[in-house]
mmCIF file with all atom_site columns, C-alpha atoms in Angstrom:
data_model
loop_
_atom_site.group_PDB
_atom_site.id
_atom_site.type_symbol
_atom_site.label_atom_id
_atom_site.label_alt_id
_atom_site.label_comp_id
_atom_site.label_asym_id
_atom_site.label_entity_id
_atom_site.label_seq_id
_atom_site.pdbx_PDB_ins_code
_atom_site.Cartn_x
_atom_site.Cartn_y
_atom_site.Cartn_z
_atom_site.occupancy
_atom_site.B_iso_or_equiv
_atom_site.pdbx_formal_charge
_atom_site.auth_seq_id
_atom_site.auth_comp_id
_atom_site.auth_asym_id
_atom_site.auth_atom_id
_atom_site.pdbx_PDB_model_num
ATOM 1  C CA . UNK O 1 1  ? 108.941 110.579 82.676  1.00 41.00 ? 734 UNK O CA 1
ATOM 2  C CA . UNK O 1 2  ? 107.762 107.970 80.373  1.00 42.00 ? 735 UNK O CA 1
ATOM 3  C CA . UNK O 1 3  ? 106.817 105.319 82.507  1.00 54.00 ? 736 UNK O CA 1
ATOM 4  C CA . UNK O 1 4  ? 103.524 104.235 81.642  1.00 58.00 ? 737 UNK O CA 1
ATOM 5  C CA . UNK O 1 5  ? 102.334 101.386 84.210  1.00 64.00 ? 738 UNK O CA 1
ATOM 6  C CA . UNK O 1 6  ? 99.002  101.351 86.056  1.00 84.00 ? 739 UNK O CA 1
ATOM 7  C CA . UNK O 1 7  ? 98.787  103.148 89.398  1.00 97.00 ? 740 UNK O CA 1
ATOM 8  C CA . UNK O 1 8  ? 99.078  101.186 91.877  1.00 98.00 ? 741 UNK O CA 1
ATOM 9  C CA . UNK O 1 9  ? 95.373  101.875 92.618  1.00 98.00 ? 742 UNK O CA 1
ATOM 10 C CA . UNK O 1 10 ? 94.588  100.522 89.312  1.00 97.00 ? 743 UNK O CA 1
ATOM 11 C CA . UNK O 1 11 ? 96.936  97.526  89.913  1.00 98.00 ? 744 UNK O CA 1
ATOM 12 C CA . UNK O 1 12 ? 95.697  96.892  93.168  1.00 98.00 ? 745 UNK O CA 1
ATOM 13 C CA . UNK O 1 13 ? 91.641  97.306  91.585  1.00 97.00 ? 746 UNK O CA 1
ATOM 14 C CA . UNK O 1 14 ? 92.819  94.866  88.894  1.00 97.00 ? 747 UNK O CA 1
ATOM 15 C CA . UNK O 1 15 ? 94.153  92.067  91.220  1.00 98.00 ? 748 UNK O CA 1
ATOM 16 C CA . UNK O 1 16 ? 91.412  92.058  93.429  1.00 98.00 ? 749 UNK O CA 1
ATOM 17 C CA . UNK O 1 17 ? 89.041  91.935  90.613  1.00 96.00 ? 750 UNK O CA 1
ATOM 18 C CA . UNK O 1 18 ? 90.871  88.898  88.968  1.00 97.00 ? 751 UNK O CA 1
ATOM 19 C CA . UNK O 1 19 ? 92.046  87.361  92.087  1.00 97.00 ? 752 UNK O CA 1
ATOM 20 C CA . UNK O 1 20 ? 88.734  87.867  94.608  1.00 97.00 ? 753 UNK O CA 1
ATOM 21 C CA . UNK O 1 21 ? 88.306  86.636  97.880  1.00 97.00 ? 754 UNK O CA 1
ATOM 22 C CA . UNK O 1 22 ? 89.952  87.544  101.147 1.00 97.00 ? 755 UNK O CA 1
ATOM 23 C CA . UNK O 1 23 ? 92.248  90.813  101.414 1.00 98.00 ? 756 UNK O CA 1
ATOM 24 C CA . UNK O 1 24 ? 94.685  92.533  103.867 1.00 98.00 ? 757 UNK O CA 1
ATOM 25 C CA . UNK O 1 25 ? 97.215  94.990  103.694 1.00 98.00 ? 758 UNK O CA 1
ATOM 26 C CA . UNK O 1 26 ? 99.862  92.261  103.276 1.00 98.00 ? 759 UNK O CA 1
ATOM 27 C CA . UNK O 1 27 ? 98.384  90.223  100.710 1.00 98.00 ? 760 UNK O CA 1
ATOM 28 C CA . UNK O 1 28 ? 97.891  93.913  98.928  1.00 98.00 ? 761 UNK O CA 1
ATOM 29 C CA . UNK O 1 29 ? 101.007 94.625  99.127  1.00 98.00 ? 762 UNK O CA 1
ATOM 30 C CA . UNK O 1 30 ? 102.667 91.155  97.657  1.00 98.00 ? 763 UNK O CA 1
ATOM 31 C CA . UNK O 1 31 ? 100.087 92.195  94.373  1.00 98.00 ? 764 UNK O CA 1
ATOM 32 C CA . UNK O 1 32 ? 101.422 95.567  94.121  1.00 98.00 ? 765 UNK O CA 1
ATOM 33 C CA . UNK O 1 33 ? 105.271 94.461  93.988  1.00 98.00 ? 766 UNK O CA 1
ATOM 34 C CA . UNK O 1 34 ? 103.980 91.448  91.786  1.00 97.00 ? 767 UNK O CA 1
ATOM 35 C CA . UNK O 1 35 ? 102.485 94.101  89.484  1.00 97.00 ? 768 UNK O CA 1
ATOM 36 C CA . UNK O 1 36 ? 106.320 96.470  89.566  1.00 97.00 ? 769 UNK O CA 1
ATOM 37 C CA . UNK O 1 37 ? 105.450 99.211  92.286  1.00 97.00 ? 770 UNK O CA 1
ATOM 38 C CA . UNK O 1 38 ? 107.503 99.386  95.262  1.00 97.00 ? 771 UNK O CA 1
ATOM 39 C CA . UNK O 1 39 ? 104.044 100.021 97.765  1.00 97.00 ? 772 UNK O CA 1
ATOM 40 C CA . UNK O 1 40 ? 104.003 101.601 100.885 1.00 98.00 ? 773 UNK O CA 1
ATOM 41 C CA . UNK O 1 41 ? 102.093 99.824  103.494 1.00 98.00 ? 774 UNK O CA 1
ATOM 42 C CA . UNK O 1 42 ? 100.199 102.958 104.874 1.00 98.00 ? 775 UNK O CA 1
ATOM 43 C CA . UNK O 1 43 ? 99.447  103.729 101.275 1.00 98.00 ? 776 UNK O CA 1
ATOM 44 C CA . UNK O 1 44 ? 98.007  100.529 100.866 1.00 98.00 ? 777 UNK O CA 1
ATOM 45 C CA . UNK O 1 45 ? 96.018  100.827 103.610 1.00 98.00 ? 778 UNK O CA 1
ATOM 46 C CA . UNK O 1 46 ? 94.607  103.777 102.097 1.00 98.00 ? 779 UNK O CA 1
ATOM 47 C CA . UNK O 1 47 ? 94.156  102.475 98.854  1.00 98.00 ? 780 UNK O CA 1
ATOM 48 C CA . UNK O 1 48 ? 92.140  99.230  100.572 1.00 98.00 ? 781 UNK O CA 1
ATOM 49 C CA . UNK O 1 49 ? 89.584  101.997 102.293 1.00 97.00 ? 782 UNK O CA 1
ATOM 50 C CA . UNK O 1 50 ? 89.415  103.625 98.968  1.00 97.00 ? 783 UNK O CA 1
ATOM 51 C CA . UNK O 1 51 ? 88.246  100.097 97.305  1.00 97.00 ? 784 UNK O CA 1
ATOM 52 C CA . UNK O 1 52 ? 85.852  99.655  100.450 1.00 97.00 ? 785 UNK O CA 1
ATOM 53 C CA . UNK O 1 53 ? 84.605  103.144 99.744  1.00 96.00 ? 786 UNK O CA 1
ATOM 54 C CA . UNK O 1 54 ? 83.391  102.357 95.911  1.00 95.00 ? 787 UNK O CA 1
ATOM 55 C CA . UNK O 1 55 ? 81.782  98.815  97.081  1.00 95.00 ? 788 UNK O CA 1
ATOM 56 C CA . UNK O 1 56 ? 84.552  96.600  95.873  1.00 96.00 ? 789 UNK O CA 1
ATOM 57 C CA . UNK O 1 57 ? 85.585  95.220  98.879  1.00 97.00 ? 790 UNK O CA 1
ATOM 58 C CA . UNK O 1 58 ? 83.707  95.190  102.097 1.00 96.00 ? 791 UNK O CA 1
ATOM 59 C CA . UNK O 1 59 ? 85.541  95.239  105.445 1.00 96.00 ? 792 UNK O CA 1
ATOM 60 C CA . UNK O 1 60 ? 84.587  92.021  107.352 1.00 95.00 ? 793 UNK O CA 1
ATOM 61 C CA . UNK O 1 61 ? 87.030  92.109  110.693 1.00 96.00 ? 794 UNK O CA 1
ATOM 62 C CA . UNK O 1 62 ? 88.414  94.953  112.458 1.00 95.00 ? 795 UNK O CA 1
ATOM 63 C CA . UNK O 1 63 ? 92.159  93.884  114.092 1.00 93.00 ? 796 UNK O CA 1
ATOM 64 C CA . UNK O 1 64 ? 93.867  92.991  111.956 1.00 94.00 ? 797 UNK O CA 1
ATOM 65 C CA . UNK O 1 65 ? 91.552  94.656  109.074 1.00 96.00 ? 798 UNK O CA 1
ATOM 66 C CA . UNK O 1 66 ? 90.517  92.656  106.883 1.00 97.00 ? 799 UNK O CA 1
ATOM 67 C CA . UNK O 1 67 ? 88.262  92.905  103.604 1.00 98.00 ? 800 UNK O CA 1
ATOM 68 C CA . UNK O 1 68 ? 86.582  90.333  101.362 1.00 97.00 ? 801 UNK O CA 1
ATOM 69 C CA . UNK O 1 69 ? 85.380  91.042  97.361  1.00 95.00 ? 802 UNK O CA 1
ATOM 70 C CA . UNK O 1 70 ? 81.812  91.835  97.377  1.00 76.00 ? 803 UNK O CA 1
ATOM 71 C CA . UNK O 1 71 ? 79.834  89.568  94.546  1.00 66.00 ? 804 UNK O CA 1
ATOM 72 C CA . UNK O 1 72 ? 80.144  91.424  91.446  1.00 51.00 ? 805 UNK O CA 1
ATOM 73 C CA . UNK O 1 73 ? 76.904  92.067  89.942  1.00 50.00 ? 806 UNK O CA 1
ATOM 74 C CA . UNK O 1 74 ? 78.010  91.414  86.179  1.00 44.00 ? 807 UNK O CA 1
#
């Protein structure tokens, strides 16, 4: 297979880098069809703990989850 786009961790790393700010699984998964992956929500939702896991995004509510950028130290 030749296809070379981004995972869609890497996609997902890249829009929340560029786009900041608040983040749920929906919103995740509107950037990863934006970016040409057909996501899968729990996926996503895996991904989005991933993120939280390395400090990019910090989880700020519970039910429904949601997650906001941390301030990038750059």
């Amino acid at each position: 297979m030749s296809d070379h786009r981004p995972s869609q961790r890497g996609s997902l790393e890249k829009a929340i880098r560029a786009l900041r700010g608040l983040w749920d699984t929906q919103r995740a998964l509107t950037a990863l069809r934006d970016a040409g992956h057909e996501p899968e929500e729990k996926h996503t939702r895996q991904i989005l703990r991933d993120l939280a896991g390395i400090g990019l995004l910090v989880k700020v509510q519970d039910r429904p989850v949601l997650y906001r950028t941390e301030p990038m130290n750059e």
